[in-house]
Coordinates of C-alpha atoms (C1' of nucleotides) in Angstrom, one line a residue:
Chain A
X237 CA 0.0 0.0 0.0
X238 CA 2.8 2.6 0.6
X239 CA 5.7 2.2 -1.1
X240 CA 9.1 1.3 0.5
X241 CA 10.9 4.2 -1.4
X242 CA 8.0 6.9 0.6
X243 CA 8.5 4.4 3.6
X244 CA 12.4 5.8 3.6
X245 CA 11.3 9.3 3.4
X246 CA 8.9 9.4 6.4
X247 CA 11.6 9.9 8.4
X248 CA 12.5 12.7 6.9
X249 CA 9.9 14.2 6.8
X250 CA 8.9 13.8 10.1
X251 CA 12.1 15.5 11.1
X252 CA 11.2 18.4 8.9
X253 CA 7.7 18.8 10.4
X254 CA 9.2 19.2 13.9
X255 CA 12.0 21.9 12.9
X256 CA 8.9 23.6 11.3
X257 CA 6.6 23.2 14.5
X258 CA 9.6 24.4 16.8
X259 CA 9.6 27.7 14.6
X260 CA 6.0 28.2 15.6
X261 CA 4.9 27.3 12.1
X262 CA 1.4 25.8 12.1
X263 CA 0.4 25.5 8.5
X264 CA 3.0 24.4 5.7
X265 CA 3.2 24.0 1.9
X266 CA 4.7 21.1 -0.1
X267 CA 7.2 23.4 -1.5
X268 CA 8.6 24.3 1.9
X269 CA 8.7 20.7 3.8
X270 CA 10.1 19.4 0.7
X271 CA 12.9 22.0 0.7
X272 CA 13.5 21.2 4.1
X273 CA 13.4 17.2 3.7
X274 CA 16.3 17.6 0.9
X275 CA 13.2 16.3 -1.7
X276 CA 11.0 17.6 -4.7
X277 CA 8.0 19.0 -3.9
X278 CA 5.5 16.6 -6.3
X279 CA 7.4 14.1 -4.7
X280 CA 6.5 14.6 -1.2
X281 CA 3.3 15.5 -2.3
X282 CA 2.8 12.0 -3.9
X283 CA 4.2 10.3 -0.8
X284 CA 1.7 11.9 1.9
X285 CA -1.0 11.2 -0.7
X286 CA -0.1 7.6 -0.4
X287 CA -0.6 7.9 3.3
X288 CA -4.6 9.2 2.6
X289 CA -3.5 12.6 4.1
X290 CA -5.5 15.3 3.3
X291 CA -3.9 18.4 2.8
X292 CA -5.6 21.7 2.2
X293 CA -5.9 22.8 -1.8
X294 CA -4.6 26.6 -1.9
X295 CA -4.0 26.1 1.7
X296 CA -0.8 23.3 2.5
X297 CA -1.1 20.6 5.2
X298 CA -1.1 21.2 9.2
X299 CA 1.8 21.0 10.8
X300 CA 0.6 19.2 14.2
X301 CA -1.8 17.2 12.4
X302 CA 0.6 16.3 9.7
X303 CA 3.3 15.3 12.5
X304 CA 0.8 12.6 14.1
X305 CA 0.1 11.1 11.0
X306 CA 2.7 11.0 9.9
X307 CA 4.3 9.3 13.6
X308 CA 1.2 6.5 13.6
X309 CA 2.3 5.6 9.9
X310 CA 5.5 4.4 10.9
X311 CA 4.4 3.4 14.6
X312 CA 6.5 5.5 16.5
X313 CA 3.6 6.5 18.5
X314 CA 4.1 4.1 21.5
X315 CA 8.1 3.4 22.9
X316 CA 9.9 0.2 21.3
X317 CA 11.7 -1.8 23.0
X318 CA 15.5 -1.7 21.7
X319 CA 18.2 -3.6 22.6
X320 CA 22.3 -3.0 21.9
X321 CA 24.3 -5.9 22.0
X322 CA 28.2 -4.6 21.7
X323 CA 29.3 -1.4 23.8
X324 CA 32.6 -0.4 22.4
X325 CA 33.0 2.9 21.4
X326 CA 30.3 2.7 19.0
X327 CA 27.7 1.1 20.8
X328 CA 28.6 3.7 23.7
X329 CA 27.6 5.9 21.1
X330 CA 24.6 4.5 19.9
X331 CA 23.2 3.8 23.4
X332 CA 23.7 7.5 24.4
X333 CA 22.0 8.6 21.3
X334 CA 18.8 6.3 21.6
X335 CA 18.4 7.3 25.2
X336 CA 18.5 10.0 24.5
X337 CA 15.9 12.1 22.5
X338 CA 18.2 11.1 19.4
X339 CA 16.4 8.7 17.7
X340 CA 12.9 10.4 18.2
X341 CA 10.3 9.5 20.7
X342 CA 9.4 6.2 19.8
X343 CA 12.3 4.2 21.1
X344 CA 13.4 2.8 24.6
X345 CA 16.5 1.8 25.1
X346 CA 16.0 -1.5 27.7
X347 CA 19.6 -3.1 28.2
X348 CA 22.6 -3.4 26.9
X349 CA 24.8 -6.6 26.3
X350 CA 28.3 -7.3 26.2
X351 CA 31.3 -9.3 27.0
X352 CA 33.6 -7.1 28.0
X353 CA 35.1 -5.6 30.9
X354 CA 32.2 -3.1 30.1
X355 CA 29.6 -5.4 32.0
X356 CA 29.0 -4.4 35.4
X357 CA 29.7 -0.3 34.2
X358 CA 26.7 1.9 33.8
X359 CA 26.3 3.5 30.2
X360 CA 23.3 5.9 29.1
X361 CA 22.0 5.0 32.6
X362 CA 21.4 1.2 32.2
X363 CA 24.1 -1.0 33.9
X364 CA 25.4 -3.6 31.1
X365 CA 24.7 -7.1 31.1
X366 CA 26.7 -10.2 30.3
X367 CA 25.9 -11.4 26.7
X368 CA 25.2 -15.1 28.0
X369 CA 21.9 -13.8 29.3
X370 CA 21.1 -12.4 25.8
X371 CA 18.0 -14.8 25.6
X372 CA 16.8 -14.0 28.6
X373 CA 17.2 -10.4 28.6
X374 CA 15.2 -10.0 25.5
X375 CA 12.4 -12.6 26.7
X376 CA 12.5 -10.1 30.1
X377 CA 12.0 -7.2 27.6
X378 CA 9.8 -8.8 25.0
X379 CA 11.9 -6.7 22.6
X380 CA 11.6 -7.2 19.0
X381 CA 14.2 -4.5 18.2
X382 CA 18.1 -5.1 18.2
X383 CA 21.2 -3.2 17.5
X384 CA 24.0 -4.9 16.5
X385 CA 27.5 -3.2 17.2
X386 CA 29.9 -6.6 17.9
X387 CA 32.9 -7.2 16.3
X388 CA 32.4 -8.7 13.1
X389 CA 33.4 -12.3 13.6
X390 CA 30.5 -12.7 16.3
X391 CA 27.9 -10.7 14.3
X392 CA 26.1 -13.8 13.0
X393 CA 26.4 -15.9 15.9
X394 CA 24.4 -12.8 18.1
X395 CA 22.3 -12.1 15.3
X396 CA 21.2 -15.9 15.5
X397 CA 20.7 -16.2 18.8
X398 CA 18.5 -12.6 18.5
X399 CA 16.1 -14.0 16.2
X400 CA 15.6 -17.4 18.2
X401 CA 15.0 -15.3 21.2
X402 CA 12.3 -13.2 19.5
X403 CA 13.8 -10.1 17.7
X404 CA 12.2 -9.6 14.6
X405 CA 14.4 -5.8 13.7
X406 CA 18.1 -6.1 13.7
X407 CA 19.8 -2.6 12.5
X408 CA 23.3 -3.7 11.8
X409 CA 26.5 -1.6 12.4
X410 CA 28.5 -4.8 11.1
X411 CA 30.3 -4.8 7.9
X412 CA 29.0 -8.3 6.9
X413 CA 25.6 -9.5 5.3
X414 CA 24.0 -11.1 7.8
X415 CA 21.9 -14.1 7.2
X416 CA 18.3 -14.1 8.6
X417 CA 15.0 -16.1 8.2
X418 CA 12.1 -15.2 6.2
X419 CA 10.4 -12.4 9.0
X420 CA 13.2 -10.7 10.2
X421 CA 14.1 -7.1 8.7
X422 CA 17.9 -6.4 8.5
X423 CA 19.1 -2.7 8.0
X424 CA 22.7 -2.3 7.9
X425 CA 25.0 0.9 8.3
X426 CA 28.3 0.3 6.7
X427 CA 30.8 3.1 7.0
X428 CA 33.5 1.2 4.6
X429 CA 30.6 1.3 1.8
X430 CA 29.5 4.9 2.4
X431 CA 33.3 5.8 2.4
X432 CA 33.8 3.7 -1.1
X433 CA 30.8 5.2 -2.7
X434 CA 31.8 8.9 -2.0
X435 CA 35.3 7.6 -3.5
X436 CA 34.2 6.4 -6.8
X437 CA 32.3 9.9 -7.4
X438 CA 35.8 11.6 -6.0
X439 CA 37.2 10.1 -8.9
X440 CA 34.4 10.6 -11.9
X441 CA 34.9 14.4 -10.7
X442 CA 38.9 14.2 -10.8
X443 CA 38.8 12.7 -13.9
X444 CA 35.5 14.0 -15.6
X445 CA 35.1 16.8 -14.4
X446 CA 38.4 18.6 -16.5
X447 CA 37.8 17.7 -19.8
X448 CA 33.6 18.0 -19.3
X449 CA 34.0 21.0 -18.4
X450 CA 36.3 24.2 -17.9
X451 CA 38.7 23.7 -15.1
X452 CA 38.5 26.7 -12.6
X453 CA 41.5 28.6 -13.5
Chain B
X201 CA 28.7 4.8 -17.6
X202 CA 28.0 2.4 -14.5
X203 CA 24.3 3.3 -12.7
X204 CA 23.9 4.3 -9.3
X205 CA 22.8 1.3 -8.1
X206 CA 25.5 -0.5 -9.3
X207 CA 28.0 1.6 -7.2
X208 CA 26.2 1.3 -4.3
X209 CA 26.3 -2.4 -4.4
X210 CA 29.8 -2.8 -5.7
X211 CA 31.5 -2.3 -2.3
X212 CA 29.6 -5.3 -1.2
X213 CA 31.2 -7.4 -3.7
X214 CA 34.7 -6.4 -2.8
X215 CA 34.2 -7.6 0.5
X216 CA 32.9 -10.7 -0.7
X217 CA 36.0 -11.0 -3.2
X218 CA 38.1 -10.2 -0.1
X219 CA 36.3 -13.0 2.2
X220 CA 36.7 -15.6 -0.6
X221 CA 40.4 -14.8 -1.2
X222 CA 41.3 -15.4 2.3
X223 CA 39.9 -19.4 2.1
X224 CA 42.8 -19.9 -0.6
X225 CA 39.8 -19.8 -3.5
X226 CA 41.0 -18.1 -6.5
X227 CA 38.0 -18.4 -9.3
X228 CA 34.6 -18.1 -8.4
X229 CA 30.9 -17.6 -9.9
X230 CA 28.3 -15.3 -9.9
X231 CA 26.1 -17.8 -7.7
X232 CA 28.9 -17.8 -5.1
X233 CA 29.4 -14.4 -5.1
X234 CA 25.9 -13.1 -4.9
X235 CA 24.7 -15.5 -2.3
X236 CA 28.0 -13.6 -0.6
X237 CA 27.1 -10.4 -1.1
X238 CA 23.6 -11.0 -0.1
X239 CA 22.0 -10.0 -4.0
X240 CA 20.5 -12.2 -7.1
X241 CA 22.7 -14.1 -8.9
X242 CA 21.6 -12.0 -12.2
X243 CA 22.1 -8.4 -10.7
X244 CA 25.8 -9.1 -9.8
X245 CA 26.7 -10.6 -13.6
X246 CA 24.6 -7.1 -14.5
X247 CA 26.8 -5.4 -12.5
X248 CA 29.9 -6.6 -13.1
X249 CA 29.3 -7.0 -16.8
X250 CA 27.7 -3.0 -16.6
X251 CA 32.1 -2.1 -15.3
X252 CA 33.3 -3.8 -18.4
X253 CA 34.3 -7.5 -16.5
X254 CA 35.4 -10.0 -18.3
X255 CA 34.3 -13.4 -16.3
X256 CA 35.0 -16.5 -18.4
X257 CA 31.8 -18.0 -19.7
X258 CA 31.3 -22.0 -18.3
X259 CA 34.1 -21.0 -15.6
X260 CA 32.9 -17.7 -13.6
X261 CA 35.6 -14.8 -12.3
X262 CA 39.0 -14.4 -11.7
X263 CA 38.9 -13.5 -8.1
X264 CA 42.0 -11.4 -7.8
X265 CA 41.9 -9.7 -10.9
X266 CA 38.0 -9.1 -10.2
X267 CA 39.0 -7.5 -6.8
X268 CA 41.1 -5.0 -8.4
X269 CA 39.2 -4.1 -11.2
X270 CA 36.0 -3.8 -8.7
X271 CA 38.9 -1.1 -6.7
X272 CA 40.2 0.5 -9.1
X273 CA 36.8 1.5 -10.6
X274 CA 35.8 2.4 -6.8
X275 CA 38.7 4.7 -6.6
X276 CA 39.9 2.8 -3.6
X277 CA 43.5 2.0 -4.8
X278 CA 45.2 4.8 -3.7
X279 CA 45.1 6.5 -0.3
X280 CA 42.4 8.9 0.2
X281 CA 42.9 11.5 3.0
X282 CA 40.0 12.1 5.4
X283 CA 39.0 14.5 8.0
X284 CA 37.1 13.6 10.8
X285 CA 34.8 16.3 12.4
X286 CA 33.6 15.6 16.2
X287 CA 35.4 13.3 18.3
X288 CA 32.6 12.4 20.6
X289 CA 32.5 9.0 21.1
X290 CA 30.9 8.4 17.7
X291 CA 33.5 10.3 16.0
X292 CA 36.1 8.3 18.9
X293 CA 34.3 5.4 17.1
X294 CA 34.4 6.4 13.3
X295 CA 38.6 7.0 14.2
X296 CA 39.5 3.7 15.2
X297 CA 37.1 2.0 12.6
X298 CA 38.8 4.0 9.6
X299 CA 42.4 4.1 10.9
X300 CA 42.4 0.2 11.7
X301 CA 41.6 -1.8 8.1
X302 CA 38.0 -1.4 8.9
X303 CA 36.8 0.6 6.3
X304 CA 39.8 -1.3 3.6
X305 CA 42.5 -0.1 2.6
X306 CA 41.4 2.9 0.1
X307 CA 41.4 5.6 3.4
X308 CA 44.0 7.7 5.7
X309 CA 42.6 9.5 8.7
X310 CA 45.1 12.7 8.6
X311 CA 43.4 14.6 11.1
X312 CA 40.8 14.4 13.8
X313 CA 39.3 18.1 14.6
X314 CA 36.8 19.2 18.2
X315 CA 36.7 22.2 19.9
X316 CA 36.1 20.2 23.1
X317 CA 38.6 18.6 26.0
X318 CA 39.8 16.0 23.3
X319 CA 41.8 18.7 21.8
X320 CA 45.6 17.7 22.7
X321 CA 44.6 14.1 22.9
X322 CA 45.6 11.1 20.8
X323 CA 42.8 9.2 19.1
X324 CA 43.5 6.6 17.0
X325 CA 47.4 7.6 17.3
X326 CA 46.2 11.3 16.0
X327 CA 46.1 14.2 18.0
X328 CA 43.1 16.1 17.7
X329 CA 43.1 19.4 16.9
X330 CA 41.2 22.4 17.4
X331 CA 38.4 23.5 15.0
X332 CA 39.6 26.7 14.9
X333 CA 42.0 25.0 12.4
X334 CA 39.9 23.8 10.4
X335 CA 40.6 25.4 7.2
X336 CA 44.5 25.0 7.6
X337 CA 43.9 21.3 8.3
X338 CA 41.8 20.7 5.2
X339 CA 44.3 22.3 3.1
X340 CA 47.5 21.4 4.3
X341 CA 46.5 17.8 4.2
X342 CA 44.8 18.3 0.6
X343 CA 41.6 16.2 1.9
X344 CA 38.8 15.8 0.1
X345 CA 36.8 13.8 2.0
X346 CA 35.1 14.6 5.3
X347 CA 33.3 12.6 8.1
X348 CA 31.0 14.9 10.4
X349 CA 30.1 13.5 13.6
X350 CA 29.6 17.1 15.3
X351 CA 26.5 17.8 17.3
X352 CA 23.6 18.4 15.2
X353 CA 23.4 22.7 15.9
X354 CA 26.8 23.3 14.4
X355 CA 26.9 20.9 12.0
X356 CA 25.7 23.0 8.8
X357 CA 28.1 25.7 9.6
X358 CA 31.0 23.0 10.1
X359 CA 29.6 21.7 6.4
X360 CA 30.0 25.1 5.0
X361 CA 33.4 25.8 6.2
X362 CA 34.7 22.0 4.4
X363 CA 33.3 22.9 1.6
X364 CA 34.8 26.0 1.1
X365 CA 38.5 24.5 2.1
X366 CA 38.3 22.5 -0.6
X367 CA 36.3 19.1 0.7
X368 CA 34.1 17.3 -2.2
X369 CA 32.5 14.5 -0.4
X370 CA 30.8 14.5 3.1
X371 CA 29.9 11.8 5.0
X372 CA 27.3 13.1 7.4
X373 CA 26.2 11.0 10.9
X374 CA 24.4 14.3 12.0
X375 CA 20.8 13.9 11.6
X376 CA 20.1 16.9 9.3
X377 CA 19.6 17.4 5.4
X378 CA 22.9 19.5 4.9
X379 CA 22.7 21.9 2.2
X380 CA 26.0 21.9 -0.2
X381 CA 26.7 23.5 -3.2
X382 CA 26.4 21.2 -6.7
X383 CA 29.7 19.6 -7.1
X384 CA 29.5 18.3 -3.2
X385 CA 28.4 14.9 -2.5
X386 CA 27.2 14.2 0.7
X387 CA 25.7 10.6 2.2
X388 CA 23.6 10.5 5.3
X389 CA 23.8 7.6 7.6
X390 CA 21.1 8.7 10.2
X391 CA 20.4 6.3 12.9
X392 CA 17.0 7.3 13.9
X393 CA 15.9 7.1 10.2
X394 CA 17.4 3.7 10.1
X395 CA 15.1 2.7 13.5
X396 CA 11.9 4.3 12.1
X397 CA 12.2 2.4 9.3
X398 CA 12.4 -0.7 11.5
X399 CA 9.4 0.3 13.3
X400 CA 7.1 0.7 10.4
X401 CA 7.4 -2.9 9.6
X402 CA 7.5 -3.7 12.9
X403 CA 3.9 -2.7 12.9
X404 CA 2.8 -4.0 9.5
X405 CA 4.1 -8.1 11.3
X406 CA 2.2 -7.2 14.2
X407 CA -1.0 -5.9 12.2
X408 CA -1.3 -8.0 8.8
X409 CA 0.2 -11.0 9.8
X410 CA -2.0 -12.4 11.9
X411 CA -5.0 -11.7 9.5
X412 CA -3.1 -12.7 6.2
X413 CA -1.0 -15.3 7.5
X414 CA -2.2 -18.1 10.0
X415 CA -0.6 -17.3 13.7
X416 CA 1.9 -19.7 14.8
X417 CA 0.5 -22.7 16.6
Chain C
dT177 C1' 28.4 -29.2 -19.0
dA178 C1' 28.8 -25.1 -16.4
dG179 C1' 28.3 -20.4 -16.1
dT180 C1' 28.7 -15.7 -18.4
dG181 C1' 26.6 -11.8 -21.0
dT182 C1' 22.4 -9.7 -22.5
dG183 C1' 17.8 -8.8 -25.1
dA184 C1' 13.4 -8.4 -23.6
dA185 C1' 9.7 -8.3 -20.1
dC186 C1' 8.5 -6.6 -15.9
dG187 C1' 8.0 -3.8 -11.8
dT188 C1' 9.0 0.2 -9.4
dT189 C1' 10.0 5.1 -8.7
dT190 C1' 10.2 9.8 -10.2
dT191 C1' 8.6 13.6 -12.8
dC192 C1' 5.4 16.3 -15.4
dA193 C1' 1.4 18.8 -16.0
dC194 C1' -3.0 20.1 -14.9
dA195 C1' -7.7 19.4 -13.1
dG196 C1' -10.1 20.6 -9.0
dC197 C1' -10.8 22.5 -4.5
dT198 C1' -10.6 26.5 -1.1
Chain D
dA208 C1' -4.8 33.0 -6.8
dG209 C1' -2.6 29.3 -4.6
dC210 C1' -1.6 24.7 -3.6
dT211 C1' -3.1 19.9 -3.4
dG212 C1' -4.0 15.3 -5.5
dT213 C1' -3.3 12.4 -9.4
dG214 C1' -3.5 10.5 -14.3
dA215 C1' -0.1 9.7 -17.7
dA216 C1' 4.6 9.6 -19.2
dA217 C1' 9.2 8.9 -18.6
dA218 C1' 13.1 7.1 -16.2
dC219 C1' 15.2 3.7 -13.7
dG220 C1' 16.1 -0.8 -11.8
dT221 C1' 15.4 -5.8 -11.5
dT222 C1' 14.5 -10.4 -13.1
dC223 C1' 13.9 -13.8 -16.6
dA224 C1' 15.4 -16.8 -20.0
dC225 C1' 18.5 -18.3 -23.2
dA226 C1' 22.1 -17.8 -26.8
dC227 C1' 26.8 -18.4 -26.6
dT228 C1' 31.5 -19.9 -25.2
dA229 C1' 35.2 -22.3 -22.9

DNA sequence: TAGTGTGAACGTTTTCACAGCT
DNA sequence: AGCTGTGAAAACGTTCACACTA
């Protein structure tokens, strides 16, 4: 019914309509969220369509009204359970960042798993847990939601033991395609593959760039 | 020349060219490759074929001379210098991950900048400098490349400054659309995006499944 | 026989352009 | 007059199926 590419945008868009609300802004147009949200403006107009949001015609949308809708769409209406399995620096990180009002409203962040010498410490207020209670800590939590910020060789191995213990989310800071059952959504943040992608256009532009057009000078 | 799509997924092939080369295997097929790389056997002899590859019809791909043609068409060959904006712990984080071989071997943290108590610290085996410095960093180390990890109120302004010391590619963990000039490239990796995306079809498993499937049991 | 390279079908996403409502 | 919602077109991406080659 809505399509995954306007499902990726939400987000945004949501973020836009609370930097509007925060200005005071009640009413908005298509031309101004969009310019916010980094989009086109037919684009976002198609997008909240597909939501059955009814904007104003000569008017623009509601702001607050917009903003609910827009939060029940992608269910981040009530808090979600989350779970980080791997404090280094980067799941120090992420745990502060959840906990705090990072990551929006919608997200609780209900224990925090390692191996380490971290376990025992207190980080983002929660005191981290041994990793060998990993089932029972996300039975405790009934949390479906899991970020994944091991080191790479253990990634599957926790991921495996995630799922069989009832995590149906798992958003991956792991630099390896992880392997999951029909069910399960996998998102994955890979810094080596952002890093690789901004390097191939580095190069069309040092390459292209002089011959396609004028160099500066 | 090569689509967009394509260059996204190519870094996931070199890793799975890299994690085949270390079991001793030296020719290997799309099947292989793709179940790797977590994609459909067709799209990765699309993409491959898209870069110019020559595999060997009834054998499948060299996978050393794939790996370097998948790296040099990346860019990733030589050493590309990168800044690194924010040393909180995320930024502490993105340090190690780059400087160690995590992000391959394409990239060389030359500088880590804050305007915090990190300043005068090592990180990573770097000492961070101030922010004030910004512009004589980016230029005396000729970077190109940028990773902003700043909190989110200053991170547009940091953006603006990089840009205009000579810095082509940002990659962005600030959850903000940055506004660059054409000619800039920036990527996003925005946690909270990442978990709102989760939670939508979180909600769609706990809503249509049980109607449209039959519930377990 | 095994496995690539690719024309053609298919599905999805974006963009245009304008009718229709306030 | 201004701005939304949307049919239709265009662009893009994926998948199929098979001819072709070692």
């Amino acid at each position: 019914m809505i399509p995954r590419s306007t499902v990726a945008r939400l987000p945004l868009y949501l973020r836009a309509l609370e930097e509007i609300a925060a200005d005071g802004v009640t009413t908005t147009s298509s031309g101004e969220l969009a310019a916010i949200a980094g989009v086109g403006p037919a684009q976002l107009r198609r997008d909240l369509a597909s939501l059955g949001s009814h904007g104003v015609r000569g008017v623009g949308y509601d702001v607050a009204h917009l903003h609910a809708q827009v939060a029940a769409v992608l269910g981040v209406t009530a808090d979600l359970a989350v779970v980080i399995v791997g404090i280094g620096n980067l799941g120090h990180a992420l745990a502060n960042y959840v906990a705090g009002a990072g990551a929006g409203e919608g997200f609780r962040v209900v224990a925090l798993l390692d191996t380490g010498a971290v376990v025992g410490t207190t980080v983002a207020g929660l005191v981290v847990e041994h990793a060998d209670a990993l089932e029972a800590v996300v039975e405790r939590e009934a949390a479906r939601i899991a970020v994944l910020a091991t080191p790479a060789d253990v990634a599957q191995e926790v991921c495996d033991r995630l799922v069989a213990a009832g995590v149906t989310a798992v958003l991956s800071f792991v630099p390896r395609v992880l392997q999951t059952p029909d069910g399960v959504d996998v998102r994955s943040v890979d810094l080596a593959r952002e890093l690789q992608i901004l390097a191939f256009h580095e190069q069309r532009k040092a390459r292209g760039a002089p011959t396609t057009t004028a160099p500066p000078e």
